[in-house]
């Protein structure tokens, strides 16, 4: 398994709509393994394939944050939101592709999601709490959407400018 490079905003691949997986095979299982390894190493609680430059509809998550708790890695292939609660929840979000920037985002508190597992079988589950926030954030990545798109224009512009400056500094080798 290998650690993968995480793309950073404003990389245009983060704005691309990812394609569905047609065949769930060993290639997808090994990609999911590398994604989980990269997510745990970052560290993060989720990762979507476009963040590592693969424009396929695959996400991984593990929202168990306590250090001594049993990990609960999840791999969701072609995930779709099939239902959302009217009740909303505000959670502070970060993004491994927008380092060191955090903001409160309002989203449905519970979502029902359908996806394919690594065995190709269809699964459906209702997520709540941090899991609900995370699965919505990751599915947004598959549609080229980022958490900063939910912010007021001024805040979004400030984060965009910081990230553009960081990119220029890195290109100069600062
Ligand atoms: O998709 C990503 O960029 C990963 C992102 C997921 C996410 C975080 C918070 C709310 C919604 C979605 C992250 O994992 S950012 C890092 C992070 O939140 C974290 C890192 C270590 C421990 C706990 C949280
Ligand atoms: Zn993200």
XYZ file of C-alpha atoms and ligand atoms in Angstrom:
199
model
C 0.000 0.000 0.000
C 1.135 3.537 -0.624
C 0.465 6.971 0.789
C -1.054 9.174 -1.885
C -0.559 12.906 -2.478
C -3.635 14.953 -1.507
C -4.467 17.653 -4.065
C -4.926 21.166 -2.731
C -7.425 23.847 -3.728
C -7.436 25.510 -6.295
C -6.447 22.372 -8.247
C -9.072 22.151 -11.055
C -9.495 18.373 -10.498
C -11.257 19.236 -7.215
C -13.952 20.998 -9.293
C -14.631 18.040 -11.612
C -17.698 15.772 -11.356
C -16.378 12.224 -10.777
C -17.559 9.215 -12.829
C -19.390 6.193 -11.383
C -17.467 2.925 -10.907
C -18.709 0.351 -13.439
C -16.998 -2.770 -12.028
C -16.192 -3.276 -8.378
C -12.954 -5.280 -8.632
C -9.584 -5.752 -6.939
C -8.322 -2.467 -8.400
C -11.025 -0.577 -6.455
C -10.245 -2.527 -3.259
C -6.564 -1.630 -3.473
C -7.386 2.022 -4.262
C -9.700 2.104 -1.204
C -6.934 0.608 0.984
C -4.497 3.329 -0.128
C -7.163 6.001 0.419
C -7.821 4.779 3.988
C -4.087 4.688 4.723
C -3.704 8.237 3.350
C -6.742 9.447 5.354
C -5.469 7.981 8.660
C -1.984 9.367 8.010
C -3.208 12.925 7.221
C -4.971 12.646 9.736
C -8.562 12.990 8.585
C -11.992 11.451 9.082
C -12.839 11.205 5.376
C -11.312 11.268 1.886
C -12.834 11.288 -1.595
C -11.098 9.855 -4.688
C -10.900 13.260 -6.506
C -8.728 14.535 -3.621
C -6.033 12.105 -4.740
C -6.592 12.897 -8.433
C -8.801 9.868 -9.227
C -12.030 11.098 -10.771
C -14.132 8.118 -9.631
C -17.076 7.994 -7.219
C -15.378 6.404 -4.186
C -15.164 7.773 -0.657
C -13.683 6.461 2.579
C -14.540 7.548 6.124
C -13.867 6.768 9.771
C -15.465 9.262 12.150
C -14.365 7.441 15.327
C -12.063 10.052 16.839
C -11.247 8.630 20.311
C -7.703 7.216 20.264
C -8.475 4.011 22.211
C -11.739 3.235 20.366
C -12.047 0.531 17.698
C -11.643 2.019 14.210
C -14.688 1.869 11.894
C -13.308 2.272 8.355
C -15.982 2.562 5.652
C -15.630 2.398 1.858
C -18.575 3.744 -0.155
C -18.666 3.190 -3.928
C -21.085 5.278 -6.038
C -22.744 6.782 -2.901
C -26.092 8.539 -3.369
C -28.137 10.522 -0.850
C -31.630 8.989 -0.934
C -33.151 11.035 1.895
C -32.378 14.046 4.109
C -33.891 15.219 7.392
C -35.630 18.598 7.572
C -33.686 19.203 10.784
C -30.359 20.921 10.194
C -27.100 20.719 12.093
C -24.173 23.144 12.193
C -20.714 21.565 12.397
C -17.218 22.988 12.054
C -15.672 21.545 8.900
C -12.138 21.298 7.634
C -10.809 19.840 4.396
C -7.564 18.011 3.715
C -7.483 19.845 0.349
C -7.828 23.266 2.049
C -5.298 22.946 4.901
C -5.639 24.951 8.124
C -9.000 26.505 7.185
C -12.108 25.717 9.240
C -15.663 27.059 9.135
C -19.141 26.240 10.403
C -21.401 24.689 7.748
C -25.132 23.989 8.042
C -26.364 20.722 6.531
C -29.198 18.195 7.104
C -28.663 16.546 10.504
C -29.451 13.047 9.125
C -29.049 11.590 5.648
C -29.949 8.220 4.177
C -27.232 7.009 1.778
C -27.182 4.106 -0.709
C -23.883 2.753 -2.068
C -22.026 -0.322 -3.285
C -19.721 -2.162 -0.905
C -16.405 -3.731 -1.924
C -18.291 -6.994 -2.622
C -20.438 -5.139 -5.196
C -23.582 -5.454 -3.033
C -25.936 -2.491 -2.454
C -26.052 -1.109 1.076
C -28.221 1.625 2.594
C -27.834 3.344 5.970
C -28.945 6.471 7.793
C -26.059 8.596 9.080
C -26.287 11.112 11.909
C -23.949 13.371 13.886
C -20.392 13.731 12.582
C -20.919 10.772 10.209
C -23.777 12.655 8.499
C -21.656 15.809 8.150
C -18.698 13.831 6.831
C -20.615 11.724 4.280
C -22.223 14.894 2.842
C -18.817 16.648 2.683
C -17.312 13.630 0.863
C -20.220 13.222 -1.601
C -19.865 16.954 -2.352
C -16.227 16.237 -3.365
C -17.536 13.721 -5.940
C -19.628 16.543 -7.427
C -16.778 19.089 -7.492
C -18.201 20.976 -4.507
C -16.148 22.180 -1.511
C -17.221 23.290 1.984
C -16.119 26.865 1.201
C -18.961 27.029 -1.375
C -21.398 27.203 1.583
C -19.688 30.256 3.116
C -20.513 33.941 2.688
C -18.663 35.418 -0.345
C -16.225 37.499 1.744
C -15.105 34.515 3.865
C -14.820 32.310 0.773
C -12.739 34.988 -0.973
C -10.392 35.288 2.045
C -9.758 31.523 2.076
C -9.348 31.443 -1.727
C -6.756 34.243 -1.593
C -4.831 32.537 1.244
C -4.699 29.276 -0.735
C -3.608 31.080 -3.954
C -0.821 32.817 -1.971
C 0.272 29.482 -0.473
C 0.406 27.952 -3.968
C 2.581 30.855 -5.272
C 4.919 30.567 -2.251
C 5.266 26.797 -2.736
C 5.997 27.278 -6.474
C 8.789 29.721 -5.548
C 10.099 27.204 -2.988
C 9.501 29.526 0.047
O -12.664 15.324 2.882
C -11.797 15.843 3.565
O -11.178 16.817 3.164
C -11.503 15.282 4.925
C -12.101 16.110 6.040
C -13.497 15.578 6.333
C -14.375 16.394 7.215
C -13.943 17.004 8.365
C -14.809 17.723 9.179
C -16.120 17.814 8.835
C -16.546 17.218 7.675
C -15.692 16.503 6.878
C -11.185 15.969 7.250
O -10.997 14.908 7.753
S -10.435 17.401 7.861
C -9.530 16.813 9.296
C -10.392 16.554 10.474
O -11.537 16.960 10.514
C -9.883 15.761 11.612
C -8.594 15.357 11.688
C -8.142 14.625 12.780
C -8.982 14.309 13.805
C -10.267 14.740 13.750
C -10.738 15.461 12.661
Zn -12.711 17.892 1.932
